[in-house]
Coordinates of C-alpha atoms and ligand atoms in Angstrom, one line a residue:
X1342 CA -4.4 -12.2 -8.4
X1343 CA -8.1 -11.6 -9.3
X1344 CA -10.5 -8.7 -9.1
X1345 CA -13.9 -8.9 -7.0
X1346 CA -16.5 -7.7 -5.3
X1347 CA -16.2 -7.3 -1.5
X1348 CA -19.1 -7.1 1.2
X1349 CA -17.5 -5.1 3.9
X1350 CA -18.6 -6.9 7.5
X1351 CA -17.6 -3.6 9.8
X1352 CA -15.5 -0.5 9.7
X1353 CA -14.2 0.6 12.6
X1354 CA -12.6 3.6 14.6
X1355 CA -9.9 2.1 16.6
X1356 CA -7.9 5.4 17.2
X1357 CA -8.0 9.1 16.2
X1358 CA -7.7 8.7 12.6
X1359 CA -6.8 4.7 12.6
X1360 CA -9.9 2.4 11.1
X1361 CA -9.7 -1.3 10.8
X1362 CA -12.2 -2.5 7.7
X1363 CA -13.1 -6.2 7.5
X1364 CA -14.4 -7.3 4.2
X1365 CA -15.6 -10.6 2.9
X1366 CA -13.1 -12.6 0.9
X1367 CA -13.8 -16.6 1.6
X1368 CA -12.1 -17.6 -2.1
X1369 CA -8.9 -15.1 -1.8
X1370 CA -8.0 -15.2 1.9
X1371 CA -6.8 -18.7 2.2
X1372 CA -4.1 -17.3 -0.6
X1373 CA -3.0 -14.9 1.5
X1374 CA 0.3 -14.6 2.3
X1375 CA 1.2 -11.8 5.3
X1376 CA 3.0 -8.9 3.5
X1377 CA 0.7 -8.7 0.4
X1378 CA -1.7 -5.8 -0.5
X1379 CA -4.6 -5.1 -1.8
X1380 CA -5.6 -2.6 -4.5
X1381 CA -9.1 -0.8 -3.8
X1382 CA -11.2 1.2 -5.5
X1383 CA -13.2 3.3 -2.8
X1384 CA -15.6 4.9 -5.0
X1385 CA -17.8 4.4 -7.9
X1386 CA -17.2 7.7 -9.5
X1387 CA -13.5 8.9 -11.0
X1388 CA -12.8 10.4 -8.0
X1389 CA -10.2 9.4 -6.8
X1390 CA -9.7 8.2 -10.0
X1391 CA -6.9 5.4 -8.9
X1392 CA -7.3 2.2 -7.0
X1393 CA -5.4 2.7 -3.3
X1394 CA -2.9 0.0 -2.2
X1395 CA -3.6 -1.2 1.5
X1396 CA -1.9 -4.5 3.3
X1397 CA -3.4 -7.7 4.7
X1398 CA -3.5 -6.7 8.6
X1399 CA -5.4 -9.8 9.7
X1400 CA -6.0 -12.8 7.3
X1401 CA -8.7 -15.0 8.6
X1402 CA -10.6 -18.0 7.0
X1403 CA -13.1 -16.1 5.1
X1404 CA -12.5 -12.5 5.6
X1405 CA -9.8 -10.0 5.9
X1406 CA -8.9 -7.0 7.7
X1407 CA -7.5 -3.7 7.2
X1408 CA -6.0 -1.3 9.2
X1409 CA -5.7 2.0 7.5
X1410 CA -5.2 6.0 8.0
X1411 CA -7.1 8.9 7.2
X1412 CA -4.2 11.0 4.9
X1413 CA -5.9 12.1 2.4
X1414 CA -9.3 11.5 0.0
X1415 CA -9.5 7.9 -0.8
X1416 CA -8.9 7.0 2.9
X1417 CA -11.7 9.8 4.0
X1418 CA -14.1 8.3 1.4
X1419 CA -13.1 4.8 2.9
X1420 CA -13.8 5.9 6.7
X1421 CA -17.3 6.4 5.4
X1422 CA -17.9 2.5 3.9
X1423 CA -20.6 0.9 6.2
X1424 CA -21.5 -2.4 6.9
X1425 CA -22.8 -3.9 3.4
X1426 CA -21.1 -1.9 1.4
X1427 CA -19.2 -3.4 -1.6
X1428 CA -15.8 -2.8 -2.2
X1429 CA -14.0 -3.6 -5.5
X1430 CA -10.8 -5.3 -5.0
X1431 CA -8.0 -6.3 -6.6
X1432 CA -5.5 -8.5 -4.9
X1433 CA -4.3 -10.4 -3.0
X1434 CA -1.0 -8.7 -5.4
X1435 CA 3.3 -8.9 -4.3
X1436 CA 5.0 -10.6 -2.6
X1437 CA 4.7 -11.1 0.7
X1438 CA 7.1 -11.7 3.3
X1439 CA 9.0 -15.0 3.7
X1440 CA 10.0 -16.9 7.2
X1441 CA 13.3 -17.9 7.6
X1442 CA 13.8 -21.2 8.4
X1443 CA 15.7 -21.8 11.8
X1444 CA 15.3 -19.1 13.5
X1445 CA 14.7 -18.5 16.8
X1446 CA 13.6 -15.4 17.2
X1447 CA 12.2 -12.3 14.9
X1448 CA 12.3 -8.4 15.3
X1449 CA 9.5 -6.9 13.7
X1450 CA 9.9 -2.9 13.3
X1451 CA 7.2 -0.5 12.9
X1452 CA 6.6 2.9 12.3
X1453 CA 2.8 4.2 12.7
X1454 CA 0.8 2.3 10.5
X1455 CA 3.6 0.2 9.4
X1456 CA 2.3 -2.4 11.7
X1457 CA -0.7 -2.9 9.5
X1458 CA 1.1 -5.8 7.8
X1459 CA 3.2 -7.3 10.4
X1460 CA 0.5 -8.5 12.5
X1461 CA -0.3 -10.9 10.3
X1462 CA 3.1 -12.0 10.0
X1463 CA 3.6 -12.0 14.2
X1464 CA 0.5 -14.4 13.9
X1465 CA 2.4 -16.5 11.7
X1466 CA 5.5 -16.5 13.7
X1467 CA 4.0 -17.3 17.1
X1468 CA 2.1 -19.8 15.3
X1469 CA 5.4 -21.3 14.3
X1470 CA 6.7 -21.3 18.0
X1471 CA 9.4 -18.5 17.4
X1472 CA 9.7 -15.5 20.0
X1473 CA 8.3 -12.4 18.1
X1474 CA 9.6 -8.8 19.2
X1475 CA 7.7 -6.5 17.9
X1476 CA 8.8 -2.6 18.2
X1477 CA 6.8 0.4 17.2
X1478 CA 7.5 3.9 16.7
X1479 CA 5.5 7.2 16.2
X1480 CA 5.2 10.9 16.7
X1481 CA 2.8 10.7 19.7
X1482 CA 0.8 7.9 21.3
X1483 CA -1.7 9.2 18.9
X1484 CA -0.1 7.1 15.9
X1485 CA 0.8 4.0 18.1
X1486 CA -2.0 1.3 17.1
X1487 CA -2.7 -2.5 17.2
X1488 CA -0.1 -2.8 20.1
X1489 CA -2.6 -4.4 22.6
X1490 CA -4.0 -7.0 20.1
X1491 CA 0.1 -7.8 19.8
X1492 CA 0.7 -8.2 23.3
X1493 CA -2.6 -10.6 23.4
X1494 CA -1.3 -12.5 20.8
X1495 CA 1.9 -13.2 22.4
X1496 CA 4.1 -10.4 21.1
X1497 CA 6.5 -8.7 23.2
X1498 CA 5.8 -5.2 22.3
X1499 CA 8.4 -2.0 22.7
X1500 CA 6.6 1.2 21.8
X1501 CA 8.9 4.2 21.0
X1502 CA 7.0 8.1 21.0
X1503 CA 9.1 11.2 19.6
X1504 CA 7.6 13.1 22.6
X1505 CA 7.4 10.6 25.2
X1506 CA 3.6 10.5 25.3
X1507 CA 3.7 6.9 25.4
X1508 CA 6.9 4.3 26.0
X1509 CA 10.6 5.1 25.1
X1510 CA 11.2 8.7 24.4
X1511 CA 13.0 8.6 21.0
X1512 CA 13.2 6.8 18.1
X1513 CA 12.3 3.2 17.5
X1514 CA 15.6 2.5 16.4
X1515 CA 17.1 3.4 19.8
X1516 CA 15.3 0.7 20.9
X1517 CA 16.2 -2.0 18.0
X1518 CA 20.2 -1.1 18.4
X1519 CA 20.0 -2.9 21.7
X1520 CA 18.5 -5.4 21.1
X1521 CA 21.0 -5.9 18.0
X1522 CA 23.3 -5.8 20.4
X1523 CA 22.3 -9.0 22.6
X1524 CA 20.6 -11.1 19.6
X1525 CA 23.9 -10.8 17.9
X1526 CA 25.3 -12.7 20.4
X1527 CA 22.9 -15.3 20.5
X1528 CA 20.9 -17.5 17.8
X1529 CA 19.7 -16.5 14.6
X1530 CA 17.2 -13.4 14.3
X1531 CA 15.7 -11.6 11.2
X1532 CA 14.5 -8.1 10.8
X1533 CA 11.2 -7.5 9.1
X1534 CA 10.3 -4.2 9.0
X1535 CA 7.5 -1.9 7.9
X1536 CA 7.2 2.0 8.0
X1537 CA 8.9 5.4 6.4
X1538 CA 11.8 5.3 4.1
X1539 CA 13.9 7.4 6.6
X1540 CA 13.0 4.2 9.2
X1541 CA 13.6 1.3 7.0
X1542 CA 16.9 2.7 6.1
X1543 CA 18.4 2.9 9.6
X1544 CA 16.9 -0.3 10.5
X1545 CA 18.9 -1.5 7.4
X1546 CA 22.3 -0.6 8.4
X1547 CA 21.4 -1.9 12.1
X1548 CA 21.0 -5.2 9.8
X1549 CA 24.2 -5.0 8.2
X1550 CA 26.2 -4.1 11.3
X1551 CA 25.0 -6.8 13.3
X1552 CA 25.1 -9.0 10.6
X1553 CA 21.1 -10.0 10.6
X1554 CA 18.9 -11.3 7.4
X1555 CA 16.3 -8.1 7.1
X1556 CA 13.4 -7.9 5.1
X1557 CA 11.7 -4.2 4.9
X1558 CA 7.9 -3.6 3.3
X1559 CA 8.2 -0.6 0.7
X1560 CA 5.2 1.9 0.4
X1561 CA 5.3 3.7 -3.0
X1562 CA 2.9 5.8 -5.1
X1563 CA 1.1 3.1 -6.8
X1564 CA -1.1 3.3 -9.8
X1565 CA -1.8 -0.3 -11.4
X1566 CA -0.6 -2.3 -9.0
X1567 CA 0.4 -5.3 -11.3
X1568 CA 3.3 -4.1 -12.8
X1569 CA 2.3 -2.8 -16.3
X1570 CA 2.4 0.8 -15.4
X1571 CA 6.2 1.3 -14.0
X1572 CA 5.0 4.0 -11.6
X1573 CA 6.3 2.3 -8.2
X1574 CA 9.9 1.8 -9.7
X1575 CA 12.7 1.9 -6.9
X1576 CA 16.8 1.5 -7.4
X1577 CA 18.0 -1.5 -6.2
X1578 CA 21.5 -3.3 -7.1
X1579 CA 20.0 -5.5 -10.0
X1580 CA 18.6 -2.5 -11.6
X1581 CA 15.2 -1.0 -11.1
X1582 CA 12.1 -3.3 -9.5
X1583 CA 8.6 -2.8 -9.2
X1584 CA 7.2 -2.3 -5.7
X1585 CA 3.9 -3.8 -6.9
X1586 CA 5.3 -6.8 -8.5
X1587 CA 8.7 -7.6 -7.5
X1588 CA 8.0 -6.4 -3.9
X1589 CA 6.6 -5.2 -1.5
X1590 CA 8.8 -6.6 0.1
X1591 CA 12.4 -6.6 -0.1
X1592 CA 15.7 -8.2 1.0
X1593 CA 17.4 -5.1 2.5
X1594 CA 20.7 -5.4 1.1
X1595 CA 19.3 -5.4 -2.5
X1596 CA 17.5 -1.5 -2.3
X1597 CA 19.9 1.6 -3.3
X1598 CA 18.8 3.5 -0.3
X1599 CA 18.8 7.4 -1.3
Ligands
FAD2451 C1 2.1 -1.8 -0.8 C2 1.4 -0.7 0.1 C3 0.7 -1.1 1.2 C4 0.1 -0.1 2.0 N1 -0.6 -0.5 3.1 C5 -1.2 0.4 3.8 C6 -2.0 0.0 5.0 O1 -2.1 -1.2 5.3 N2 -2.5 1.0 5.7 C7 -2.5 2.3 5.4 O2 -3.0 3.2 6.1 N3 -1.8 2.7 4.3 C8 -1.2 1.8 3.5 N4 -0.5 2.2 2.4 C9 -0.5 3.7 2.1 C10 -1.9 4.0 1.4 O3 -2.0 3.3 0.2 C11 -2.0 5.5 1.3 O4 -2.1 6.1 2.5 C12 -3.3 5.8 0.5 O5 -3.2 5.5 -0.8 C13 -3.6 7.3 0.6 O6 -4.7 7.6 -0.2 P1 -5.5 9.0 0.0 O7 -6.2 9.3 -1.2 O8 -6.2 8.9 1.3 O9 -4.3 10.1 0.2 P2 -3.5 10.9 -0.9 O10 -4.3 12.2 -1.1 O11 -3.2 10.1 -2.0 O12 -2.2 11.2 0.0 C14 -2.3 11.9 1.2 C15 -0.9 12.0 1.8 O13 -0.3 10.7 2.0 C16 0.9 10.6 1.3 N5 0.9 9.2 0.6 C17 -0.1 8.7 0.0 N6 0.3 7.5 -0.5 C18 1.5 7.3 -0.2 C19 2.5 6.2 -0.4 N7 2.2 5.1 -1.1 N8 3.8 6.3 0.1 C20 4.1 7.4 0.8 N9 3.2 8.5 1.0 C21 2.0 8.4 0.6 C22 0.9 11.7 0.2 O14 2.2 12.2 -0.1 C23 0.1 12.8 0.9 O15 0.9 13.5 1.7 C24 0.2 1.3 1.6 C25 0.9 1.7 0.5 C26 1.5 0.7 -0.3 C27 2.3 1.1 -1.5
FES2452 S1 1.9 0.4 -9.6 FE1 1.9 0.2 -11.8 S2 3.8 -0.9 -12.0 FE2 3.6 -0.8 -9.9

């Protein structure tokens, strides 16, 4: 982990409210794993006076990418970074997500920008020569992003909408169960997953009935991001872990879902 100053190289709109911001980073992004974060500061002054935790989306040889939403003040100060501008970063922190080893194929789940870190992983696992299924979920098509880059990467995409606007009409895991259904009977396949609380827990239980290895990317309020200030504590069977440290990323079975 190390703090630094990043150039930012663009920052753009992809979708209503979606940006993707590619900064400079030739020393950290060859330690990059897909799955771990990194902790920005988006302004100079106190306000916001905390650092705001956002996931590798692309990792490339000297740069990486972010995909991000406008919630709230941070994210609106971000939207405004130009080309040149200098970010301070701290990162790259957690975990990261881990391949298993013989498997033939993976199911990445998404809701809205949940996806931000699994396309790095879906490059990873195509890279690898497994069959990547990635599915992603969202209100409208409004909150669907980064599913054309997927499909052009090699992906096979299902998009799920809560009111039909785009793909499936439901939720995304309607559209998981059956494919539980068939992987079960054939070779090995492991869950990753990425997106709301409410989300990762069904996508959890679809693990445990069909008996698949799942990994699932908590978001929590974050305030250090290195573990020393036990704000991003969650319940898990060993006792409580840090999202920023121990995670953020997670084997299913071990989080006490509430
Ligand atoms: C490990 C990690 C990785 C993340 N990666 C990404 C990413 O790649 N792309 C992305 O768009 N966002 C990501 N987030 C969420 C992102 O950090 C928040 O959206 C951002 O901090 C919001 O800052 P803000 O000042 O704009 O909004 P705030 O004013 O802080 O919040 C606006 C709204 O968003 C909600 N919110 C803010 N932060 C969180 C959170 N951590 N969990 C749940 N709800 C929250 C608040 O409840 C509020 O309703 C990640 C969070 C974590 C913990
Ligand atoms: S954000 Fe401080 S301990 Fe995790």
């Amino acid at each position: 982990m190390k703090q630094f100053k990043a150039k930012i190289i663009s920052n753009k709109k992809i979708a209503p409210g979606h940006y993707i911001l590619s900064f400079k980073a030739p020393k950290t992004a060859k330690n990059t794993k897909p799955g771990q974060f990194f902790n920005i500061r988006v302004s100079q002054t106190y306000e916001p006076f905390l650092r705001r935790p956002f996931s590798a989306h692309k990792i490339a040889r000297n740069k990486i990418e972010i995909l991000y939403k406008v919630v709230g003040k941070a994210t609106e100060i971000l939207s405004m970074k130009k080309k040149g501008d200098i970010l301070d970063v701290l990162g790259p922190l957690g975990n990261g997500f881990d391949l298993e080893t013989g498997v033939s194929s993976v199911f990445l789940v998404a809701g809205g920008h949940g996806v931000a870190p699994l396309y790095a992983l879906a490059e990873q696992i195509i890279r690898g020569k497994s069959r990547a299924l990635i599915f992603i979920g969202g209100k409208t098509k409004k909150h669907i992003v980064s599913d054309k880059e997927l499909k052009e990467l090699g992906a096979k995409v299902y998009i799920s909408t809560e009111d039909g606007s785009k793909g499936y009409k439901g939720l995304i895991t309607d559209l998981v169960i059956r494919h539980c259904k068939a992987a079960s009977r054939l070779a090995m396949t492991t869950i990753y997953a990425c997106g709301p609380k409410p989300m990762l827990k069904e996508v959890a239980k679809l693990a445990r009935r069909y008996k698949m290895p799942c990994r699932v990317s908590l978001e929590e309020y974050m305030a250090c991001g290195i573990g020393t200030c036990l704000g991003c504590a969650v319940k898990t069977r060993t006792g409580f872990k840090l999202v920023c440290k121990d995670g953020p990323v997670f084997d299913s079975r071990e989080i006490i879902w509430t």
